[in-house]
PDB file of C-alpha atoms in Angstrom:
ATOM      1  CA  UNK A 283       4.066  -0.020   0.652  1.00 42.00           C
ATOM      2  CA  UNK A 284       6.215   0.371  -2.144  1.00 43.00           C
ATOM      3  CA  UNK A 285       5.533  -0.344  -6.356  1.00 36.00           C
ATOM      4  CA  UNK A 286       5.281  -4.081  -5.907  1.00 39.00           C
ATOM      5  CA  UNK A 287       3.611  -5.036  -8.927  1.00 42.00           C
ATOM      6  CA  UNK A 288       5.316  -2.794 -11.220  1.00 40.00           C
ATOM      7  CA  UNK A 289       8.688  -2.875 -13.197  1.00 40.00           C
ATOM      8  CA  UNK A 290       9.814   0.996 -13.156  1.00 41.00           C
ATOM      9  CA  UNK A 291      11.765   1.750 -10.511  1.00 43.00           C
ATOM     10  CA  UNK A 292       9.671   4.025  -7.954  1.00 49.00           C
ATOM     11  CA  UNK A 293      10.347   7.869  -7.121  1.00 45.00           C
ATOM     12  CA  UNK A 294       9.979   7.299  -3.433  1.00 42.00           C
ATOM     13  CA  UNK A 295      13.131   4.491  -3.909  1.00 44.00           C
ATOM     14  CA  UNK A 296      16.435   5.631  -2.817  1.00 38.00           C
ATOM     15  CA  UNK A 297      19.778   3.748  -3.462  1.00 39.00           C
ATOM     16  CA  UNK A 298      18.989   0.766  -1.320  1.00 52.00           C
ATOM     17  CA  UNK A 299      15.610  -0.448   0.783  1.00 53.00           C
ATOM     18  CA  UNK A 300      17.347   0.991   3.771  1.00 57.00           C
ATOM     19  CA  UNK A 301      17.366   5.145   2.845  1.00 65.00           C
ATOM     20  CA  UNK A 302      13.945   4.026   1.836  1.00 67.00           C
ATOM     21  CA  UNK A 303      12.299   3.474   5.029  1.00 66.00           C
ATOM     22  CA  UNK A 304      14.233   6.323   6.161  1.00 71.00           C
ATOM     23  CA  UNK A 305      13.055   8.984   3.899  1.00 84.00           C
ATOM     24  CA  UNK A 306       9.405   7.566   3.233  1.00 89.00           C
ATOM     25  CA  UNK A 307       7.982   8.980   6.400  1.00 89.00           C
ATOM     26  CA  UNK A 308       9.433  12.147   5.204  1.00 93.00           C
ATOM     27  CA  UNK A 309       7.776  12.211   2.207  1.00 95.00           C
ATOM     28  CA  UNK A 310       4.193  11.001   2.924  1.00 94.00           C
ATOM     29  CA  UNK A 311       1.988  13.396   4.342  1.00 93.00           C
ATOM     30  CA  UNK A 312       0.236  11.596   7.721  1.00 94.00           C
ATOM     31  CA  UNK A 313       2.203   8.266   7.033  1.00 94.00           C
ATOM     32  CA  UNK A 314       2.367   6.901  10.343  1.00 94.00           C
ATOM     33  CA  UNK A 315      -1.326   7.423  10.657  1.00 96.00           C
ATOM     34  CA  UNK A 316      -1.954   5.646   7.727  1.00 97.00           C
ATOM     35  CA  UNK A 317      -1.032   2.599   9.553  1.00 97.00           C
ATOM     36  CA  UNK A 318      -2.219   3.631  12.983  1.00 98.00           C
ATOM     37  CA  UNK A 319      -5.693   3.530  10.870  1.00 98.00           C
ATOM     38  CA  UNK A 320      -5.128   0.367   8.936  1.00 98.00           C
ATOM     39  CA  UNK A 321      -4.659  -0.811  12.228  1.00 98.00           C
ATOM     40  CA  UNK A 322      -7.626  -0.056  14.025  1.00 98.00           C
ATOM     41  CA  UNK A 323      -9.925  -0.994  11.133  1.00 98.00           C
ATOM     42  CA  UNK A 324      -8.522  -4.588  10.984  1.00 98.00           C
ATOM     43  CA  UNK A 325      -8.349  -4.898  14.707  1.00 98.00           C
ATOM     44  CA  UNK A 326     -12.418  -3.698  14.836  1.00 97.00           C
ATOM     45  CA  UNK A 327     -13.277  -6.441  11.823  1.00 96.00           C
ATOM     46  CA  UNK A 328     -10.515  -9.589  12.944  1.00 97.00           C
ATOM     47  CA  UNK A 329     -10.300  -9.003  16.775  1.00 87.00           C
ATOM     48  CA  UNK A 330     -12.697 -11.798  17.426  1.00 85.00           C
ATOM     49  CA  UNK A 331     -10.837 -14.167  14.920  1.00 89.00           C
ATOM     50  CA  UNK A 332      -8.554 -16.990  16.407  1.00 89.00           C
ATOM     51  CA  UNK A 333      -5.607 -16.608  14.543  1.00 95.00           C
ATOM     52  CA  UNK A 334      -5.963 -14.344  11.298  1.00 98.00           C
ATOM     53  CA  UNK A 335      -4.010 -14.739   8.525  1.00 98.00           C
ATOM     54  CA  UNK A 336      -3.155 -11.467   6.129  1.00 98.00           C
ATOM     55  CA  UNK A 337      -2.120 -11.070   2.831  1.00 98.00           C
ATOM     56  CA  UNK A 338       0.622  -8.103   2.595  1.00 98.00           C
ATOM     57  CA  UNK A 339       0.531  -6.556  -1.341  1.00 98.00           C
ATOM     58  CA  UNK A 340       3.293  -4.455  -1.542  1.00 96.00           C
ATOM     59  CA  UNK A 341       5.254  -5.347   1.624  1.00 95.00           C
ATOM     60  CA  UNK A 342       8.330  -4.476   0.569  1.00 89.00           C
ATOM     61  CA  UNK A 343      10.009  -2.449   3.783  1.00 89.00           C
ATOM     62  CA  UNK A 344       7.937  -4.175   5.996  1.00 94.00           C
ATOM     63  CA  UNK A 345       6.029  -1.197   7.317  1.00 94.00           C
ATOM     64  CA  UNK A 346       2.522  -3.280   7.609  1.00 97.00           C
ATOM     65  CA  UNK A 347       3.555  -6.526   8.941  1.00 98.00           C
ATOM     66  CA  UNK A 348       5.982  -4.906  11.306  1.00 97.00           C
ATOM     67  CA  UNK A 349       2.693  -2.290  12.514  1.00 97.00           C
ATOM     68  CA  UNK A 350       0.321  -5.005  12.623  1.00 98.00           C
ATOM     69  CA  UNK A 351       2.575  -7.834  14.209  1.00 98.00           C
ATOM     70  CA  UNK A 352       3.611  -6.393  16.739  1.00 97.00           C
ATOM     71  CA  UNK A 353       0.112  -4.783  18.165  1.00 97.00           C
ATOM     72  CA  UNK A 354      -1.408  -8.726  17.086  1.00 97.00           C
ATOM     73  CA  UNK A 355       0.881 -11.559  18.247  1.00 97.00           C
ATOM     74  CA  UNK A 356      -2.088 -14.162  17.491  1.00 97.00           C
ATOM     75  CA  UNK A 357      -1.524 -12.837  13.993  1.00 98.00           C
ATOM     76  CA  UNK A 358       0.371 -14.328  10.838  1.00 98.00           C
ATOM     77  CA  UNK A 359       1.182 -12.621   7.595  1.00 98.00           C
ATOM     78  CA  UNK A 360       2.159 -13.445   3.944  1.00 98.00           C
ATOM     79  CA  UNK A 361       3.598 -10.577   2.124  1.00 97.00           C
ATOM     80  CA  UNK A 362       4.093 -10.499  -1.621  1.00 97.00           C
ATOM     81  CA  UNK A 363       6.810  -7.819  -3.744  1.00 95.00           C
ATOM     82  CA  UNK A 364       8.219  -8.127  -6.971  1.00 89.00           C
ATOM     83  CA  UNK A 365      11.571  -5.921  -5.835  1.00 90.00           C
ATOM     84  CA  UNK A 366      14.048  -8.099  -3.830  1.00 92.00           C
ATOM     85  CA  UNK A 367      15.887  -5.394  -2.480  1.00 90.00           C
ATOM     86  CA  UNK A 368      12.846  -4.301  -1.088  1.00 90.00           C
ATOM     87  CA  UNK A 369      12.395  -7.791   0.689  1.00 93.00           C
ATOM     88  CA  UNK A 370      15.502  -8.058   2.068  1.00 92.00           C
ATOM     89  CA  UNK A 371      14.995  -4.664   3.647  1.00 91.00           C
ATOM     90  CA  UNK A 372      11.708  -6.054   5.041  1.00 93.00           C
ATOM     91  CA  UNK A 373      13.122  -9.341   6.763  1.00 95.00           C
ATOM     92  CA  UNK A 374      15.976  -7.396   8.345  1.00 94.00           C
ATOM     93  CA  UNK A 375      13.697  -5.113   9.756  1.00 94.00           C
ATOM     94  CA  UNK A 376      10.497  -8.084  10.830  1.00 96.00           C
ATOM     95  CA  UNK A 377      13.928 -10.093  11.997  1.00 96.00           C
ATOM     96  CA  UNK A 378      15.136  -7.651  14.058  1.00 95.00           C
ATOM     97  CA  UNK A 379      11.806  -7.116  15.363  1.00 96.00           C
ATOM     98  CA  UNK A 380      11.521 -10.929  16.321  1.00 97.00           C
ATOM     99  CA  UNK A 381       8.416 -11.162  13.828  1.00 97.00           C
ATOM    100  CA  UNK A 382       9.554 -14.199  10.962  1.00 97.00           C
ATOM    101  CA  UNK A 383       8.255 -16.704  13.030  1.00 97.00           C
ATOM    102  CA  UNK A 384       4.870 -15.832  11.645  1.00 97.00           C
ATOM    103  CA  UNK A 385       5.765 -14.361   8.452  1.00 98.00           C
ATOM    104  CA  UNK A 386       6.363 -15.170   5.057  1.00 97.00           C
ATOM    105  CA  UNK A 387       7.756 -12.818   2.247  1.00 97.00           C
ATOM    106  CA  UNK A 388       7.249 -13.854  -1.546  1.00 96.00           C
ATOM    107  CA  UNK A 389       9.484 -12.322  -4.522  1.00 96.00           C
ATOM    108  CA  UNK A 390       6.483 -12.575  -6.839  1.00 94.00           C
ATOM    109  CA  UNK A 391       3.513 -10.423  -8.568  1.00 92.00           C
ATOM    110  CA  UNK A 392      -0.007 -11.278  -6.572  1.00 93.00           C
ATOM    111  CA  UNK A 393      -1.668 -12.021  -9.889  1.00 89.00           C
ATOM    112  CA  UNK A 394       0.973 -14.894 -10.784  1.00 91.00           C
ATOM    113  CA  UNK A 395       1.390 -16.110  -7.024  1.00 93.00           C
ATOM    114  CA  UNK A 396       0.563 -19.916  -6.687  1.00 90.00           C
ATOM    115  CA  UNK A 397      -1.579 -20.110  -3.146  1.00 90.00           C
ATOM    116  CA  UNK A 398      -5.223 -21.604  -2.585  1.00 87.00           C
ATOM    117  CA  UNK A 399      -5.335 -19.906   0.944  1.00 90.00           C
ATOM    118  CA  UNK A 400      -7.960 -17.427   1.801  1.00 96.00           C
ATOM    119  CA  UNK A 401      -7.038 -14.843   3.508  1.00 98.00           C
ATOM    120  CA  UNK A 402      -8.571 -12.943   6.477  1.00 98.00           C
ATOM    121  CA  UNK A 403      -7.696  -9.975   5.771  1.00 98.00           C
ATOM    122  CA  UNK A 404      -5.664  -7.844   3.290  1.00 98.00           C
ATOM    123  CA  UNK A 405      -3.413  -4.497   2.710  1.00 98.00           C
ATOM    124  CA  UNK A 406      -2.399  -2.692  -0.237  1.00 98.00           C
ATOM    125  CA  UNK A 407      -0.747   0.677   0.782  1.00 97.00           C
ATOM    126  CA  UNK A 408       0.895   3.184  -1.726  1.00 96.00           C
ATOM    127  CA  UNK A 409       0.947   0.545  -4.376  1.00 95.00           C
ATOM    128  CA  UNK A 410      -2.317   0.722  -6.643  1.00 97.00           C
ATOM    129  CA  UNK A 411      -1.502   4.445  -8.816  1.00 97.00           C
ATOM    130  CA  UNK A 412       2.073   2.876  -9.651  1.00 95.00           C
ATOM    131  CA  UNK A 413       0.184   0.573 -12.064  1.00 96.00           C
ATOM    132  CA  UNK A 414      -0.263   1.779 -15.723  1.00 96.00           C
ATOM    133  CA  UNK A 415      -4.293   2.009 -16.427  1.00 96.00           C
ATOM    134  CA  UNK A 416      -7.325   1.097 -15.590  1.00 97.00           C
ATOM    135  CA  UNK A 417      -7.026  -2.779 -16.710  1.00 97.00           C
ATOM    136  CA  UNK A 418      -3.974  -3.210 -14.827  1.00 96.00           C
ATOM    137  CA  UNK A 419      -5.087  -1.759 -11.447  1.00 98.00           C
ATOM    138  CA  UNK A 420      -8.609  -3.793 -11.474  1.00 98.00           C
ATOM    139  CA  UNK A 421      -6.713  -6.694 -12.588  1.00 97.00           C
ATOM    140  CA  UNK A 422      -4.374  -6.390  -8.997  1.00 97.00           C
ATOM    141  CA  UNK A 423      -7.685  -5.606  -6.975  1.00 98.00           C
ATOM    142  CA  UNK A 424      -9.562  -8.794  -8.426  1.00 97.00           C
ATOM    143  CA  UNK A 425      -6.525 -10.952  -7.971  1.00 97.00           C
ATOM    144  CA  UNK A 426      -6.584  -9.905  -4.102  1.00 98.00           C
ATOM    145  CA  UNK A 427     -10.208 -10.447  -3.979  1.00 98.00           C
ATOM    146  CA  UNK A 428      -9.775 -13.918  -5.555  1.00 96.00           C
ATOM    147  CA  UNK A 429      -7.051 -14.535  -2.416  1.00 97.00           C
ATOM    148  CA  UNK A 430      -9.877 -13.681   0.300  1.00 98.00           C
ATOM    149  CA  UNK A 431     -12.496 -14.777   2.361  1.00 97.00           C
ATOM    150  CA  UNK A 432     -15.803 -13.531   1.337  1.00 97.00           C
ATOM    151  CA  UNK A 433     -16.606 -10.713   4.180  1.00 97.00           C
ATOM    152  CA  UNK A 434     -12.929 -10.377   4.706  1.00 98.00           C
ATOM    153  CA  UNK A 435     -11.722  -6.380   5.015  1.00 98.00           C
ATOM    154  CA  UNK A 436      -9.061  -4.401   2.402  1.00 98.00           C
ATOM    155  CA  UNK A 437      -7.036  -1.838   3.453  1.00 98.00           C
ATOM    156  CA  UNK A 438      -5.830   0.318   0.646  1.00 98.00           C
ATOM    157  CA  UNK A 439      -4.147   4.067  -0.103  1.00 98.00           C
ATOM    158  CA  UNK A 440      -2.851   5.479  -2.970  1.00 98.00           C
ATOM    159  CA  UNK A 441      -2.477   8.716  -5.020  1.00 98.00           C
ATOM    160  CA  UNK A 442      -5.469   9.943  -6.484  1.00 98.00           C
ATOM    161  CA  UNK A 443      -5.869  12.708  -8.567  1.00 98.00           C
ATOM    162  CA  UNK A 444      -6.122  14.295 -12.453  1.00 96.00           C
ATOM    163  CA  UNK A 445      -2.367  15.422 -13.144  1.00 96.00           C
ATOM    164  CA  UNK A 446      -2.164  18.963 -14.396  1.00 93.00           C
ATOM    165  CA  UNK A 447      -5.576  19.591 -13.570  1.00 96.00           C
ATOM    166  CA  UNK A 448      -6.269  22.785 -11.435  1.00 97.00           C
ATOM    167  CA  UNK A 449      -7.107  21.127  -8.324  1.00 97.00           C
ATOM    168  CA  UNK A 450      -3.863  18.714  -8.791  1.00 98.00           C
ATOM    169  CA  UNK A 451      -1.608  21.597  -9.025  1.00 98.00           C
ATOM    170  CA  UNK A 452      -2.903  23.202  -5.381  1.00 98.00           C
ATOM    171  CA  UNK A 453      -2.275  20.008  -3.798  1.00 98.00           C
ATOM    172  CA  UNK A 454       1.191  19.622  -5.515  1.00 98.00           C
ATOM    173  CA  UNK A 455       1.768  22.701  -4.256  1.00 98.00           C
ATOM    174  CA  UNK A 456       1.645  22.298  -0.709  1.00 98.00           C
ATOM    175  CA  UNK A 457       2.720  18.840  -1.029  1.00 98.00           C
ATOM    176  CA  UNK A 458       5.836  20.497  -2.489  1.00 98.00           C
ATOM    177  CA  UNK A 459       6.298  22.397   1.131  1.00 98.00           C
ATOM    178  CA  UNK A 460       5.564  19.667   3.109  1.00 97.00           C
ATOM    179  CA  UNK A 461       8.717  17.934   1.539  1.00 97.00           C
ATOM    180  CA  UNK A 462      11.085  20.465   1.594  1.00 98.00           C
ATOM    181  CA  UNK A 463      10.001  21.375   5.480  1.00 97.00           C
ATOM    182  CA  UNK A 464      11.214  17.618   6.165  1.00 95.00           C
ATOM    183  CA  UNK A 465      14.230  18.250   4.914  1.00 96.00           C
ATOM    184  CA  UNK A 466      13.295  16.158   1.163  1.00 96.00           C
ATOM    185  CA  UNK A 467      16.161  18.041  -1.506  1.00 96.00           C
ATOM    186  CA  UNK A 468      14.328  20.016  -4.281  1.00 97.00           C
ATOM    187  CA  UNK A 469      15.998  17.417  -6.705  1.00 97.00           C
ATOM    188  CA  UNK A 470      14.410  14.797  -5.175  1.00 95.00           C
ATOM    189  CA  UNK A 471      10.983  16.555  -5.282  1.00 97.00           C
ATOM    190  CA  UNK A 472      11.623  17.269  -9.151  1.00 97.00           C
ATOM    191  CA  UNK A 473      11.869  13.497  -9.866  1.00 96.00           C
ATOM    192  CA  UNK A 474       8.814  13.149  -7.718  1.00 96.00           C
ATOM    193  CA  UNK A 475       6.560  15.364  -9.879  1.00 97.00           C
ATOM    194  CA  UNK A 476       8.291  14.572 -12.996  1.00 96.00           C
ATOM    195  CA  UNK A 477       6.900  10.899 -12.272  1.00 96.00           C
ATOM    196  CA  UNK A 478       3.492  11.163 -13.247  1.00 97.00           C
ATOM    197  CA  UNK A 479       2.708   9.936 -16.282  1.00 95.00           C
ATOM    198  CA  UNK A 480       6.018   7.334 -16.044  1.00 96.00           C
ATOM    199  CA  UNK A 481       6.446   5.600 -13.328  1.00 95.00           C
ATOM    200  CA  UNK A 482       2.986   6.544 -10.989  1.00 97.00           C
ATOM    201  CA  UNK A 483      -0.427   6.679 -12.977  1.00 98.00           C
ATOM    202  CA  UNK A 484      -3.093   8.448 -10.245  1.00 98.00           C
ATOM    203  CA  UNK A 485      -6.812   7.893 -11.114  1.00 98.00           C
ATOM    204  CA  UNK A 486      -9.500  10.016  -9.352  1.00 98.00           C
ATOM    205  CA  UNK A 487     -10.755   8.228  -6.597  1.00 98.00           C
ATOM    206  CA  UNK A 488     -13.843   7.730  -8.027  1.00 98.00           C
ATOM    207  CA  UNK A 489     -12.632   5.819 -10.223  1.00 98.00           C
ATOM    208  CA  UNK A 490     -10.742   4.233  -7.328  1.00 98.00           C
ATOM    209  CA  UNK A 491     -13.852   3.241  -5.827  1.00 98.00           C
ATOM    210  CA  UNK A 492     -15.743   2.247  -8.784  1.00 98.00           C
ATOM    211  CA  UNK A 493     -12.499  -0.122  -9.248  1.00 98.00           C
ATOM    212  CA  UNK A 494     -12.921  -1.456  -6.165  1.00 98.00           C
ATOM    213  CA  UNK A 495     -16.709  -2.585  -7.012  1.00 98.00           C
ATOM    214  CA  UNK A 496     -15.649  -3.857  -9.721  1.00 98.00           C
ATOM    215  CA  UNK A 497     -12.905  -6.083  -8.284  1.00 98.00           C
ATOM    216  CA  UNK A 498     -15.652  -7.508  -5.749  1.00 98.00           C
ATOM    217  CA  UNK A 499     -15.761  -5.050  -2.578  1.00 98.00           C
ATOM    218  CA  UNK A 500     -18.541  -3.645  -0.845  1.00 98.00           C
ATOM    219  CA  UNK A 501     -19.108  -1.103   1.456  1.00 97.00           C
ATOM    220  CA  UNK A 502     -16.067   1.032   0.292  1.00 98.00           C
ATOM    221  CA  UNK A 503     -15.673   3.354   2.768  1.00 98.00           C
ATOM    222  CA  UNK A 504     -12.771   6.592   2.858  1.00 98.00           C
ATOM    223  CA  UNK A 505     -10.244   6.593   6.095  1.00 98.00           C
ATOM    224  CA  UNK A 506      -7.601   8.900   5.280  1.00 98.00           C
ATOM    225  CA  UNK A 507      -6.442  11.759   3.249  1.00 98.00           C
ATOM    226  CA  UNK A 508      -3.529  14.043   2.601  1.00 97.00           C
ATOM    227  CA  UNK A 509      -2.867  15.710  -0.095  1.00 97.00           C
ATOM    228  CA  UNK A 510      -3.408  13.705  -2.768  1.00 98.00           C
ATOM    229  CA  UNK A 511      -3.264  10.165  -1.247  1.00 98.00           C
ATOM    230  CA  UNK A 512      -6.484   8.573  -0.326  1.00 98.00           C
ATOM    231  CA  UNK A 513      -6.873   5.383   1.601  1.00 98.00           C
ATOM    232  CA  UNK A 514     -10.382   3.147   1.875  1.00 98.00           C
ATOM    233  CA  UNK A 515     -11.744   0.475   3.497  1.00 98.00           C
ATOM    234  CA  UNK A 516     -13.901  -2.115   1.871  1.00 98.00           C
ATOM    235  CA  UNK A 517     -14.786  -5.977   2.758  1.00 98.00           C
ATOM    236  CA  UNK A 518     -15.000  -8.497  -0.438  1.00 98.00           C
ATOM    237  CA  UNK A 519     -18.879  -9.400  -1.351  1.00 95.00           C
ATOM    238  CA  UNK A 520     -20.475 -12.068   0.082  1.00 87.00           C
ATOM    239  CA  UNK A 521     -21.094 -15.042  -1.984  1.00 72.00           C
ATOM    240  CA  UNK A 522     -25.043 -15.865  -3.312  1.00 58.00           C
TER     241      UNK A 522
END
């Protein structure tokens, strides 16, 4: 959910994991249906599945595990973030919740992480455009792929887009609004747009897509979109 792969600390962090979740549904355009989405998707491609097994990228906060476990109770969940504020946020939350039992959370980056498991099934929400260039981002989607069973579905969102370009600064615009109706400060908004280019580096998604193809997906397919965040679908290629 949040930067997990990344250094920088992320515009969408407050001062602690807690104002975080608070504020993120604030920000993000359709965020609860991002998950009600991811949800449905996975349930359509694992429902027949015994007991799945998910890979979380980005689970910092806990949003996906704490969506998908509690609509799944046959389902288990490893979830991977390199900020450990983040995590502790996300086990308070999945403890409260009653969800450890089938959960386990990872300080660590997803191309470094030591596990031969394949997964069922895997998520990376608002994570991929906080990655700095092209090289980076197809390196996380490969290293994913590598951690799945062939045929198994992704889940992914992130912001997409050509900063300063005309059609960027309409969307920015409204997105801009959308804040500031939810009561977002125009400080915090600032630091927002003043991110781009530091700390959040959008491609178009095209070039989302085409990354994905690369990585090892097929049939990418487009679920959501809002502003400028875009969220596919894709399942990792069968092997020949």
């Amino acid at each position: 959910m949040r930067d997990s792969m990344s250094k920088a600390a992320s515009p969408w962090e407050q001062a602690d994991g807690d104002q975080y979740i608070q504020s993120i549904s604030r920000k993000i355009p359709g965020y609860q249906l991002q998950y009600d989405l991811m949800d449905t998707l996975l349930t359509a491609r694992l429902d027949k599945r015994e007991k799945p097994r998910l890979l979380i990228v980005g689970a910092g906060g806990g949003q996906e595990i704490l969506k998908l476990g509690l609509n799944h109770p046959a389902w288990s969940f490893s979830g991977l973030d390199t900020s450990q504020r983040m995590l502790q946020a996300a086990q308070q939350r999945l403890g409260v919740a009653g969800l450890l039992d089938r959960v386990e959370l990872h300080h660590t980056e997803t191309s470094t992480w030591n596990c031969t498991r394949a997964y069922d099934a895997a998520t990376c929400m608002l994570v991929l455009h906080f990655l700095q260039g092209r090289t980076n981002k197809l390196a996380l989607l490969r290293s994913i792929a590598a951690r799945l069973q062939p045929g198994a579905p992704l889940c992914l969102s992130a912001i997409c887009g050509g900063p300063g370009s005309p059609e960027w600064q309409i969307q920015m615009a409204g997105w801009r609004l959308h804040m500031l109706g939810n009561g977002i400060p125009e400080e915090q908004w600032k630091t927002f747009e003043h991110s781009f280019g530091v700390t959040s580096h959008p491609l178009p998604a095209a070039e989302v897509e085409e990354l994905l193809e690369e990585a090892g997906f097929m049939t990418v397919s487009r679920f959501f979109g809002a502003y400028l965040i875009d969220g596919w679908v894709a399942v990792k290629a069968l092997e020949r």
